[in-house]
Amino acid sequence: MINQLRGLFVNDLSIDLGTANTLIYVRGEGIVLNEPSVVAIRTDSRGGKRIEAVGLDAKRMLGRTPNNISTIRPMKDGVIADFTVTEKMLQHFIRKVHSQRLFRPLTRVIICVPYGSTQVERRAIRESAANAGARKVQLIDEPVAAAIGAGIPVGEARGSMVLDIGGGTSEVAVLSLNGIVYAESVRIGGDRFDEAIVSYVRRQYNMLIGETTAERIKQEIGTAFPGHEVQEIDVVGRHMSAGVPRSFTLNSNEILDALQEPLAQIVAACKVALESTPPELGSDVADRGIVLTGGGALLRDLDKLISEETGLPVIIADDPLTCVARGGGALLEMENEKATSFILD
Amino acid sequence: MSEQDYEYLDAPDDLSQVPIPGQLVRQTREQRGLSIDDMSARTRLTENVLHMVERDDYLGMGEPVYARGYYRKCAEALGLNGDLLVEAYERHSGTMSPVPTIDQRPSIAYREGPGRVALIVAIALMLLVFAVSALWLLDTDADAEAVAQAAPTPVRAMATPLPSASPRPLQDPVVAESTAVTDQATARPLATATPALAPVAAQATPTPQRPLTTPQATPAAVPVRPQVRVEVQGGEAWLDVRDPAGGKLLYKLLQPGSVREFSGQPPFKVALGRADNVRIWVQGQPVPFESQIENDLRAFFYIDAQGRVSDEVTP
């Protein structure tokens, strides 16, 4: 009752400020925004810069802009790369989801940060959100949010392992009794997969493709484990010698080959986590399995790869893309005492 | 197991029509001639977990995220449709799918600076500040004008307490603070009364301290609640006037040109800051308190019903 009344006057948000996508969860409403973390900036003749578009609108411009417009991704490897642009992007997203600013001021914002992010990186995110209008900014570790969002019982005295593969980072964590037993963050994610595809195509076909095309290839035929079925895709790129656009065909086995290096690093991080986990908790993980979250979990047969490499069952969480945002949202809905144990200093 | 086998899932609320997922897994496994060990090798699930899956031990499997994963793994290993098996599990266990429907907000163009509402509020606030400032300025001008109108005589009266010649009729026994408007209204009779009072002023000049004992200051009948008039000239001054009960008759920082009138129960306890800027009259008679002004221009004294000044309360 009190919460309902309070909800009339306040507006609490949980933000998954990701390298690839930003998701916003509004307390009492659910996830209301899922847009790419992309900003288009127009430079005028005098050198002044002005933001042209943010989110989906900016992503449509990616790689298709004239000289005076540049599309940038202000987040890199899970942390802020361009403070001012991130602030403007956050302002825009918050404005989009929070129209009644006068009567329902923004009171509390929970933002998920990669595990092991430095104090400087955290402070940048905190200040960026505060400048975007938040009165109280709280930070939580991404693997914790991912685990809560996936529905893992983190409060139990049992070990649970979660692997969150985002756009810029992959986080692996073992949790028990509302705390992190072991966690590690590697700066490899969906972006590195795209880069690997771009460089593979350049190396093998002498063709140049954009990041957007690489992402489309990854989503359509990308695979992490050799399967029975080989899929193909027609791609148009620019031939590096001839300098003209040419069409060529890629198959899923080639993409598997391209992704070997980043995938190997993610698997290595998983193995290190298992080695560093106390035996009792390790046995719980072996029994229950590893839960995969994040957009990277949508890469075909990634669960099979990790399962084969570790010998453990790997489960893909429901709707892995929104797990972190849902986890932050669950913390918003929690009582303060319970939520406090997850909040970072 | 064909897709048609799952058509029931589209309609019925009747659970008896929905196959039990664990049983379905076990039957299919046996049909395919696979042992639990084979399943374990294919799915990497432990035998313990596989037994729980086949027994439909929803509690033992733990949280729905794990149970759904186990059913999907088994479905994949057996060539079943994982989504439909999970849906059967959800029906029987009564769990809800956690997948949220994203209520994506409509796209809005990027806009620099504050929102429209914030802009309107800012303009309204600025207008309010402007209006308050204008009112305050008008108030100050009116006070200054009142002083200017009364100036010819009171300026000379600085040395001789001339404004004693402008007694006001006792209108209201209750404290009455005059406003700028009333000051303006009273300024005219004050000026017209000046010529008649000039001789009195001239007479009083040689002995400015004497008015305390002049016959004019001792009316035949002293009112119970004498009328007190206070003027501030030359600079701002702090005034604190209280009755014997401690009630505040005047408690304010007054600007030059301000005039206040009030009545109350004497003796009045007076505390002044920048007392040199203050003139006081009781029942139209000036109150000479210059001797009470301290070096730092403060003054603390009592005034009785006859307008006499003392350090202590006179009985």
XYZ file of C-alpha atoms in Angstrom:
660
model
C 0.000 0.000 0.000
C 2.730 2.415 1.040
C 4.770 1.369 -1.966
C 1.808 2.019 -4.257
C 1.296 5.463 -2.760
C 4.987 6.161 -2.978
C 4.930 5.090 -6.593
C 2.571 7.953 -7.388
C 5.210 10.505 -6.525
C 8.566 8.923 -7.214
C 10.162 7.226 -10.153
C 12.879 4.663 -9.641
C 14.842 3.266 -12.556
C 17.275 0.475 -13.116
C 19.639 0.998 -16.034
C 21.740 -1.595 -17.791
C 24.208 0.796 -19.381
C 25.721 -1.660 -21.774
C 28.365 -1.290 -24.432
C 25.979 -2.443 -27.140
C 22.522 -1.745 -25.727
C 21.013 0.292 -22.926
C 17.987 -1.123 -21.162
C 15.856 0.730 -18.647
C 13.551 -0.857 -16.120
C 10.975 1.407 -14.478
C 9.769 0.371 -11.056
C 6.254 -0.978 -11.224
C 6.221 -0.970 -15.033
C 8.998 -3.300 -16.186
C 11.456 -2.848 -19.023
C 10.420 0.129 -21.085
C 13.506 0.849 -23.159
C 15.943 -1.271 -25.098
C 18.016 0.786 -27.491
C 21.532 0.642 -28.886
C 24.104 2.719 -27.023
C 24.895 4.782 -30.076
C 24.987 8.547 -30.556
C 25.209 10.463 -33.827
C 27.064 13.769 -33.629
C 26.946 16.507 -36.244
C 29.918 18.828 -36.598
C 29.095 22.246 -38.027
C 31.307 24.395 -40.237
C 32.813 26.209 -37.243
C 33.785 22.978 -35.551
C 30.922 23.018 -33.045
C 29.398 19.660 -32.187
C 25.717 18.923 -31.806
C 23.960 15.653 -31.078
C 21.886 14.590 -34.045
C 20.303 11.343 -32.874
C 20.498 8.828 -30.064
C 19.709 5.131 -29.787
C 17.856 3.373 -32.600
C 17.834 6.477 -34.785
C 21.595 6.792 -34.435
C 22.171 3.083 -35.041
C 20.368 3.330 -38.372
C 22.969 5.929 -39.352
C 25.898 3.734 -38.327
C 28.315 3.505 -41.249
C 26.013 5.525 -43.496
C 26.851 9.057 -42.446
C 28.299 11.994 -44.394
C 31.579 13.536 -43.338
C 30.044 16.006 -40.928
C 28.147 13.364 -38.937
C 29.890 10.728 -36.899
C 28.221 7.903 -35.043
C 29.977 6.909 -31.882
C 29.472 4.393 -29.136
C 30.259 6.222 -25.903
C 30.643 3.004 -23.921
C 33.650 0.801 -24.490
C 34.454 -2.454 -22.702
C 31.539 -1.886 -20.333
C 32.767 1.486 -19.092
C 32.446 5.078 -20.197
C 34.762 6.057 -23.022
C 33.220 9.487 -23.678
C 31.809 11.066 -20.546
C 29.928 13.987 -22.121
C 28.272 11.918 -24.824
C 27.290 9.211 -22.329
C 25.683 11.858 -20.164
C 23.705 13.244 -23.108
C 22.667 9.743 -24.142
C 21.484 8.929 -20.624
C 19.600 12.222 -20.442
C 17.815 11.384 -23.659
C 16.893 7.861 -22.585
C 15.705 9.009 -19.167
C 13.645 11.757 -20.766
C 12.106 9.176 -23.042
C 10.979 6.884 -20.234
C 10.294 9.539 -17.655
C 7.963 12.107 -19.105
C 6.393 13.440 -15.900
C 9.514 14.901 -14.414
C 7.734 17.749 -12.631
C 5.356 15.691 -10.526
C 7.334 12.479 -10.280
C 10.948 13.438 -9.790
C 13.589 10.854 -10.496
C 14.630 9.644 -7.084
C 16.708 6.532 -7.341
C 18.637 5.014 -10.189
C 20.413 1.676 -10.048
C 23.122 1.176 -12.658
C 24.954 -2.060 -13.333
C 28.725 -1.841 -13.720
C 31.183 -4.538 -14.810
C 32.775 -6.474 -11.994
C 36.201 -5.122 -11.247
C 35.561 -1.711 -12.753
C 37.848 0.876 -11.195
C 36.745 3.627 -8.815
C 37.358 6.166 -11.569
C 35.104 4.268 -13.972
C 32.402 3.929 -11.334
C 32.614 7.582 -10.435
C 32.221 8.518 -14.100
C 29.046 6.446 -14.358
C 27.722 7.807 -11.069
C 28.297 11.424 -12.073
C 26.952 10.870 -15.524
C 23.661 9.569 -14.119
C 23.519 12.319 -11.518
C 23.980 14.962 -14.204
C 21.252 13.268 -16.207
C 18.808 13.997 -13.390
C 19.084 11.188 -10.845
C 19.041 12.242 -7.200
C 20.436 9.017 -5.813
C 22.652 6.768 -7.905
C 23.465 3.260 -6.751
C 25.780 0.833 -8.503
C 25.656 -2.945 -8.530
C 27.896 -5.558 -10.059
C 26.670 -6.850 -13.395
C 27.085 -10.571 -12.597
C 24.947 -10.144 -9.474
C 22.252 -8.346 -11.440
C 22.435 -10.982 -14.167
C 22.045 -13.801 -11.635
C 19.086 -12.149 -9.907
C 17.501 -11.319 -13.260
C 17.925 -14.894 -14.483
C 16.083 -16.135 -11.396
C 19.035 -17.808 -9.712
C 18.501 -18.115 -5.951
C 21.573 -16.120 -4.917
C 20.510 -16.051 -1.271
C 20.748 -19.814 -0.792
C 23.754 -21.511 0.741
C 24.456 -23.198 -2.585
C 26.896 -22.279 -5.266
C 25.514 -20.848 -8.491
C 27.594 -19.899 -11.463
C 26.598 -17.309 -13.983
C 28.332 -16.287 -17.210
C 27.131 -12.967 -18.572
C 28.385 -12.195 -22.073
C 27.677 -8.596 -22.928
C 28.688 -6.308 -25.750
C 31.986 -5.219 -24.230
C 32.718 -7.585 -21.372
C 32.073 -11.116 -20.244
C 31.637 -11.699 -16.562
C 31.802 -14.998 -14.831
C 30.822 -15.256 -11.180
C 30.134 -17.847 -8.519
C 27.589 -16.659 -5.984
C 26.342 -17.945 -2.687
C 24.481 -16.406 0.250
C 23.902 -13.065 -1.457
C 27.583 -12.580 -2.099
C 30.205 -13.074 -4.769
C 32.527 -15.981 -4.000
C 34.557 -15.516 -7.144
C 34.126 -13.238 -10.108
C 36.172 -12.230 -13.068
C 35.549 -9.880 -15.918
C 37.229 -10.253 -19.289
C 36.998 -7.456 -21.799
C 35.633 -9.667 -24.521
C 32.076 -9.605 -25.733
C 29.838 -9.252 -28.730
C 31.907 -6.376 -30.099
C 35.012 -8.529 -30.188
C 33.047 -11.188 -32.073
C 32.133 -8.548 -34.683
C 35.714 -7.339 -34.922
C 36.908 -10.930 -35.337
C 34.483 -11.445 -38.222
C 35.589 -8.178 -39.892
C 39.248 -9.124 -39.668
C 38.581 -12.697 -40.824
C 36.775 -11.443 -43.931
C 39.558 -8.954 -44.626
C 42.183 -11.627 -44.203
C 40.486 -14.430 -46.117
C 38.541 -12.593 -48.800
C 40.438 -9.299 -49.014
C 37.078 -7.611 -48.507
C 36.104 -4.835 -46.179
C 32.793 -5.036 -44.326
C 31.292 -2.730 -41.708
C 30.500 -3.500 -38.086
C 26.779 -3.555 -38.798
C 27.254 -6.195 -41.486
C 29.515 -8.194 -39.198
C 26.862 -8.077 -36.489
C 24.220 -9.275 -38.959
C 26.459 -12.170 -40.026
C 27.023 -13.117 -36.399
C 23.319 -13.035 -35.609
C 22.233 -14.976 -38.674
C 24.835 -17.697 -39.107
C 27.236 -17.233 -36.210
C 27.945 -20.382 -34.248
C 30.277 -21.376 -31.464
C 30.273 -25.129 -31.976
C 30.408 -27.200 -35.130
C 26.950 -28.479 -35.977
C 25.376 -30.798 -38.491
C 23.903 -27.974 -40.465
C 26.064 -25.496 -42.351
C 24.366 -22.185 -43.000
C 25.318 -19.588 -45.576
C 24.853 -15.884 -46.033
C 25.434 -13.513 -48.963
C 27.373 -10.432 -48.008
C 28.367 -7.327 -49.921
C 31.653 -5.675 -49.048
C 34.275 -3.508 -50.652
C 37.075 -5.306 -52.376
C 40.275 -3.889 -50.962
C 42.307 -4.141 -54.160
C 39.661 -3.256 -56.716
C 37.952 -0.743 -54.421
C 34.515 -1.656 -55.673
C 31.629 -3.388 -53.876
C 31.528 -7.123 -54.439
C 29.235 -9.845 -53.236
C 30.493 -13.026 -51.654
C 29.150 -15.914 -49.547
C 30.169 -16.881 -46.044
C 29.228 -20.049 -44.218
C 28.808 -20.824 -40.528
C 31.960 -22.899 -40.310
C 34.006 -19.922 -41.460
C 32.393 -17.775 -38.770
C 33.151 -20.492 -36.235
C 36.764 -20.295 -37.330
C 36.710 -16.502 -37.088
C 35.325 -16.560 -33.550
C 37.808 -19.072 -32.167
C 40.091 -16.583 -30.455
C 37.515 -14.604 -28.459
C 35.577 -17.766 -27.632
C 38.712 -19.435 -26.324
C 39.283 -16.538 -23.942
C 35.748 -16.763 -22.590
C 36.109 -20.505 -22.069
C 39.461 -19.940 -20.356
C 37.810 -17.441 -17.983
C 35.175 -20.058 -17.140
C 37.781 -22.675 -16.417
C 39.750 -20.310 -14.192
C 36.546 -19.534 -12.297
C 35.870 -23.219 -11.753
C 39.429 -23.762 -10.585
C 39.125 -20.908 -8.118
C 35.789 -22.033 -6.707
C 35.843 -23.835 -3.343
C 35.098 -27.559 -3.808
C 31.722 -27.531 -2.031
C 30.437 -24.759 -4.207
C 32.061 -26.338 -7.251
C 30.066 -29.482 -6.607
C 26.858 -27.417 -6.482
C 27.787 -25.838 -9.798
C 28.497 -29.255 -11.306
C 25.085 -30.444 -10.144
C 23.033 -27.460 -11.203
C 24.999 -26.149 -14.135
C 26.266 -22.816 -15.422
C 23.673 -20.218 -16.370
C 24.379 -18.154 -19.474
C 23.024 -14.607 -19.715
C 23.635 -11.532 -21.868
C 23.313 -11.005 -25.592
C 26.323 -13.240 -26.231
C 24.326 -16.210 -24.956
C 22.255 -15.948 -28.136
C 25.236 -17.042 -30.224
C 24.235 -20.422 -31.541
C 25.619 -23.431 -29.659
C 27.689 -21.342 -27.256
C 26.190 -23.406 -24.443
C 27.375 -26.572 -26.172
C 30.903 -25.228 -26.493
C 31.148 -24.289 -22.821
C 29.501 -27.550 -21.826
C 31.987 -29.548 -23.869
C 34.966 -27.604 -22.572
C 33.984 -27.687 -18.912
C 32.061 -30.936 -18.797
C 29.208 -29.220 -16.972
C 25.619 -28.601 -18.006
C 25.112 -25.101 -19.367
C 21.683 -23.498 -19.276
C 20.666 -20.446 -21.240
C 18.519 -18.118 -19.138
C 15.129 -17.061 -20.447
C 15.465 -13.877 -22.479
C 19.185 -13.517 -21.692
C 19.386 -10.002 -23.168
C 17.243 -8.478 -20.434
C 18.599 -10.420 -17.440
C 20.810 -7.608 -16.117
C 18.073 -4.985 -16.424
C 15.553 -7.352 -14.816
C 18.005 -8.030 -11.990
C 18.400 -4.322 -11.320
C 14.620 -4.002 -11.448
C 14.237 -6.822 -8.927
C 16.530 -4.881 -6.587
C 14.331 -1.810 -6.994
C 11.311 -3.830 -5.962
C 13.146 -5.377 -3.002
C 13.002 -3.977 0.485
C 15.866 -1.622 1.206
C 17.544 -3.880 3.762
C 17.762 -6.799 1.367
C 18.891 -4.692 -1.565
C 21.590 -2.903 0.430
C 23.801 -5.987 0.551
C 24.190 -5.852 -3.228
C 24.852 -2.125 -3.545
C 28.455 -1.106 -4.184
C 30.130 1.682 -2.207
C 6.565 -36.788 -31.560
C 5.054 -34.384 -34.036
C 3.939 -30.800 -33.632
C 0.346 -32.003 -33.758
C 0.856 -33.807 -30.483
C 1.152 -30.427 -28.825
C -1.928 -28.785 -30.308
C -3.640 -29.056 -26.934
C -1.293 -26.408 -25.641
C -3.013 -23.731 -27.643
C -6.381 -24.126 -26.025
C -7.073 -26.138 -22.990
C -7.179 -25.241 -19.376
C -7.684 -28.891 -18.676
C -4.359 -30.123 -17.309
C -5.280 -33.747 -17.875
C -4.922 -33.086 -21.610
C -1.382 -31.766 -21.153
C 1.295 -34.458 -21.077
C 3.443 -34.607 -17.992
C 6.867 -33.429 -19.176
C 8.964 -35.843 -17.102
C 6.906 -38.808 -18.212
C 7.216 -37.673 -21.804
C 10.993 -37.473 -21.457
C 11.191 -40.931 -19.909
C 8.878 -42.520 -22.512
C 10.795 -40.957 -25.380
C 14.130 -41.980 -23.903
C 12.947 -45.571 -23.521
C 11.494 -45.552 -27.033
C 14.887 -44.468 -28.338
C 16.569 -47.193 -26.292
C 18.710 -44.773 -24.303
C 19.822 -45.320 -20.744
C 20.156 -42.632 -18.068
C 23.906 -42.808 -18.546
C 23.511 -42.119 -22.265
C 21.320 -39.145 -21.465
C 23.830 -37.925 -18.945
C 26.590 -38.123 -21.529
C 24.494 -36.242 -24.073
C 23.190 -33.516 -21.787
C 25.995 -33.331 -19.186
C 23.276 -33.405 -16.561
C 23.977 -35.593 -13.555
C 21.984 -38.781 -13.082
C 20.448 -37.315 -9.975
C 19.081 -34.386 -11.963
C 17.838 -36.640 -14.752
C 15.927 -38.759 -12.247
C 14.340 -35.631 -10.843
C 13.375 -34.528 -14.357
C 11.760 -37.855 -15.148
C 9.988 -37.973 -11.775
C 8.714 -34.434 -12.355
C 10.222 -33.452 -9.044
C 9.759 -29.718 -9.602
C 10.830 -28.845 -6.075
C 14.017 -30.881 -6.308
C 15.013 -29.294 -9.589
C 15.153 -25.933 -7.868
C 14.345 -22.592 -9.384
C 12.392 -22.497 -12.668
C 15.439 -21.184 -14.519
C 17.175 -24.502 -13.886
C 14.091 -26.666 -14.491
C 13.423 -25.017 -17.834
C 17.083 -25.509 -18.777
C 16.977 -29.210 -17.845
C 13.844 -29.820 -19.901
C 15.369 -27.995 -22.861
C 18.541 -30.076 -22.595
C 16.525 -33.303 -22.499
C 14.331 -32.180 -25.389
C 17.437 -31.376 -27.442
C 18.989 -34.754 -26.691
C 15.804 -36.597 -27.592
C 14.772 -34.508 -30.573
C 11.684 -33.074 -28.871
C 10.426 -29.526 -29.152
C 11.991 -27.790 -26.161
C 9.612 -24.817 -26.116
C 6.555 -27.031 -25.933
C 8.090 -29.261 -23.266
C 8.867 -26.191 -21.176
C 5.331 -24.933 -21.663
C 3.997 -28.281 -20.423
C 6.278 -27.938 -17.391
C 5.007 -24.434 -16.702
C 1.398 -25.593 -16.909
C 1.935 -28.422 -14.460
C 4.185 -26.605 -12.024
C 2.190 -23.393 -12.177
C 5.221 -21.234 -12.911
C 5.036 -18.241 -15.156
C 7.370 -17.441 -17.980
C 9.718 -14.689 -16.805
C 10.184 -13.260 -20.256
C 9.028 -9.672 -20.073
C 7.130 -7.894 -22.748
C 9.107 -4.781 -23.456
C 6.787 -1.839 -23.511
C 9.053 0.187 -25.733
C 8.370 3.901 -25.431
C 7.726 5.803 -28.661
C 10.768 7.345 -30.229
C 11.378 11.011 -29.549
C 13.777 13.341 -31.271
C 16.859 14.343 -29.369
C 16.413 17.743 -27.763
C 19.119 19.817 -26.172
C 18.513 21.575 -22.881
C 15.638 21.414 -20.419
C 12.197 20.096 -21.222
C 9.190 22.225 -22.071
C 7.701 21.979 -18.593
C 10.973 22.963 -16.975
C 11.168 25.951 -19.303
C 7.645 27.098 -18.378
C 8.395 26.724 -14.681
C 11.624 28.684 -15.075
C 9.815 31.523 -16.874
C 7.054 31.560 -14.238
C 9.652 31.753 -11.474
C 11.446 34.593 -13.201
C 8.167 36.510 -13.581
C 7.394 35.941 -9.905
C 10.800 37.250 -8.853
C 10.338 40.261 -11.106
C 6.889 41.012 -9.660
C 8.119 40.750 -6.078
C 11.075 43.011 -6.838
C 8.803 45.574 -8.481
C 6.451 45.600 -5.487
C 9.345 46.037 -3.098
C 10.754 48.918 -5.139
C 7.341 50.601 -5.240
C 7.059 50.235 -1.489
C 10.473 51.838 -0.945
C 9.656 54.690 -3.336
C 6.399 55.417 -1.533
C 8.181 55.545 1.812
C 10.845 57.831 0.413
C 8.169 60.063 -1.122
C 6.373 60.323 2.200
C 9.594 61.387 3.850
C 10.308 63.845 1.066
C 6.908 65.467 1.545
C 7.428 65.746 5.245
C 11.058 66.741 4.854
C 11.058 70.613 5.147
C 10.127 70.570 8.786
C 11.450 67.247 10.052
C 14.909 67.941 8.655
C 15.206 70.934 10.938
C 13.495 68.954 13.564
C 16.416 66.558 13.636
C 18.012 68.838 16.167
C 14.762 69.832 17.770
C 12.181 67.124 18.050
C 9.741 68.935 15.829
C 7.468 66.106 14.685
C 5.947 66.276 18.110
C 3.718 68.806 16.451
C 2.066 66.173 14.370
C 0.034 64.307 16.856
C -2.192 61.758 15.347
C -5.654 61.136 16.544
C -5.915 58.017 18.575
C -7.860 55.888 16.192
C -7.323 52.361 17.274
C -6.250 51.190 20.659
C -4.820 48.075 19.146
C -1.379 48.054 17.596
C -1.597 49.617 14.178
C 1.338 49.477 11.875
C 1.065 52.104 9.207
C 1.820 51.196 5.614
C 3.317 53.293 2.910
C -0.158 54.293 1.780
C -1.132 55.577 5.187
C 2.197 57.328 5.419
C 1.425 59.143 2.234
C -1.991 60.105 3.532
C -0.626 61.372 6.809
C 2.265 63.188 5.241
C 0.044 66.048 4.083
C -1.439 67.070 7.467
C 2.077 66.782 8.840
C 3.324 69.343 6.351
C 0.404 71.705 6.828
C 0.857 71.671 10.552
C 4.453 72.776 10.247
C 4.072 76.614 10.232
C 2.090 76.624 13.385
C 4.667 74.475 15.073
C 7.723 76.433 14.032
C 7.663 78.781 17.023
C 7.365 75.881 19.341
C 10.388 74.349 17.729
C 12.333 77.548 17.987
C 11.403 77.836 21.582
C 12.478 74.325 22.291
C 15.819 74.613 20.525
C 17.945 76.100 23.326
C 16.977 73.378 25.739
C 16.477 70.235 23.756
C 16.695 68.056 26.834
C 13.920 69.799 28.610
C 10.828 68.597 26.769
C 10.728 65.795 29.260
C 9.582 68.253 31.858
C 7.695 70.720 29.717
C 4.080 71.251 30.631
C 3.121 70.195 27.087
C 4.368 66.691 27.804
C 2.144 66.256 30.791
C -1.399 66.159 29.671
C -4.080 66.289 32.284
C -5.256 62.786 31.753
C -2.743 60.139 30.631
C -4.401 57.511 28.475
C -4.187 53.919 29.557
C -2.708 52.892 26.208
C -0.723 55.809 24.864
C -0.120 56.218 21.145
C 3.503 55.793 20.104
C 4.977 57.000 16.865
C 8.349 55.965 15.543
C 10.212 57.377 12.573
C 13.455 56.268 11.029
C 15.528 58.861 9.249
C 18.967 59.023 7.726
C 19.612 55.292 7.633
C 18.110 51.976 8.563
C 17.569 51.065 12.205
C 16.582 48.045 14.230
C 13.628 48.472 16.606
C 12.416 46.161 19.324
C 9.587 47.584 21.440
C 7.806 45.385 23.953
C 5.069 45.826 26.502
C 5.488 44.709 30.164
C 4.154 41.275 29.293
C 6.932 40.865 26.727
C 4.566 41.171 23.760
C 6.282 42.512 20.670
C 4.786 45.828 19.630
C 7.489 46.438 17.082
C 10.258 44.091 16.093
C 11.715 44.976 12.770
C 14.531 46.428 10.765
C 13.103 49.623 9.302
C 14.328 51.457 6.259
C 14.927 55.216 6.288
C 11.692 57.109 5.871
C 9.630 54.410 7.560
C 6.995 55.457 10.049
C 5.283 53.101 12.466
C 2.525 53.822 14.937
C 1.191 51.623 17.637
C -0.290 51.742 21.077
C 0.126 49.455 24.001
C 0.408 49.045 27.700
C 3.273 51.139 29.145
C 5.993 51.054 30.213
C 7.560 50.101 26.902
C 10.820 48.261 26.885
C 12.820 49.610 23.954
C 15.934 48.194 22.315
C 17.356 50.082 19.332
C 20.125 49.465 16.871
C 21.458 52.561 15.101
C 19.455 54.542 17.635
C 20.744 57.791 16.131
C 18.417 57.237 13.165
C 15.315 56.794 15.336
C 12.806 59.391 16.576
C 10.063 58.446 19.022
C 6.950 60.316 20.097
C 4.499 59.311 22.821
C 1.111 60.941 22.590
C 2.588 63.436 20.185
C 5.404 64.407 22.535
C 8.993 63.686 21.532
C 10.894 61.233 23.624
C 14.443 62.411 24.275
C 16.587 59.325 24.592
C 19.872 60.662 23.230
C 21.495 60.148 26.617
C 20.705 56.441 26.373
C 22.560 55.914 23.116
C 25.705 53.947 23.690
C 28.973 54.277 21.817
C 28.039 51.516 19.430
C 24.795 53.393 18.640
C 22.616 50.914 20.485
C 20.128 52.017 23.102
C 18.207 50.143 25.783
C 15.649 51.982 27.930
C 12.083 52.105 29.150
C 9.420 54.675 28.252
C 6.545 55.274 30.614
C 3.066 56.517 29.810
C 4.177 60.150 30.001
C 7.008 59.599 27.556
C 9.730 59.690 30.175
C 12.858 57.682 29.592
C 14.502 55.594 32.283
C 17.014 52.801 32.619
C 14.747 50.851 34.894
C 11.030 50.409 35.023
C 9.487 53.302 36.932
C 6.564 52.344 39.086
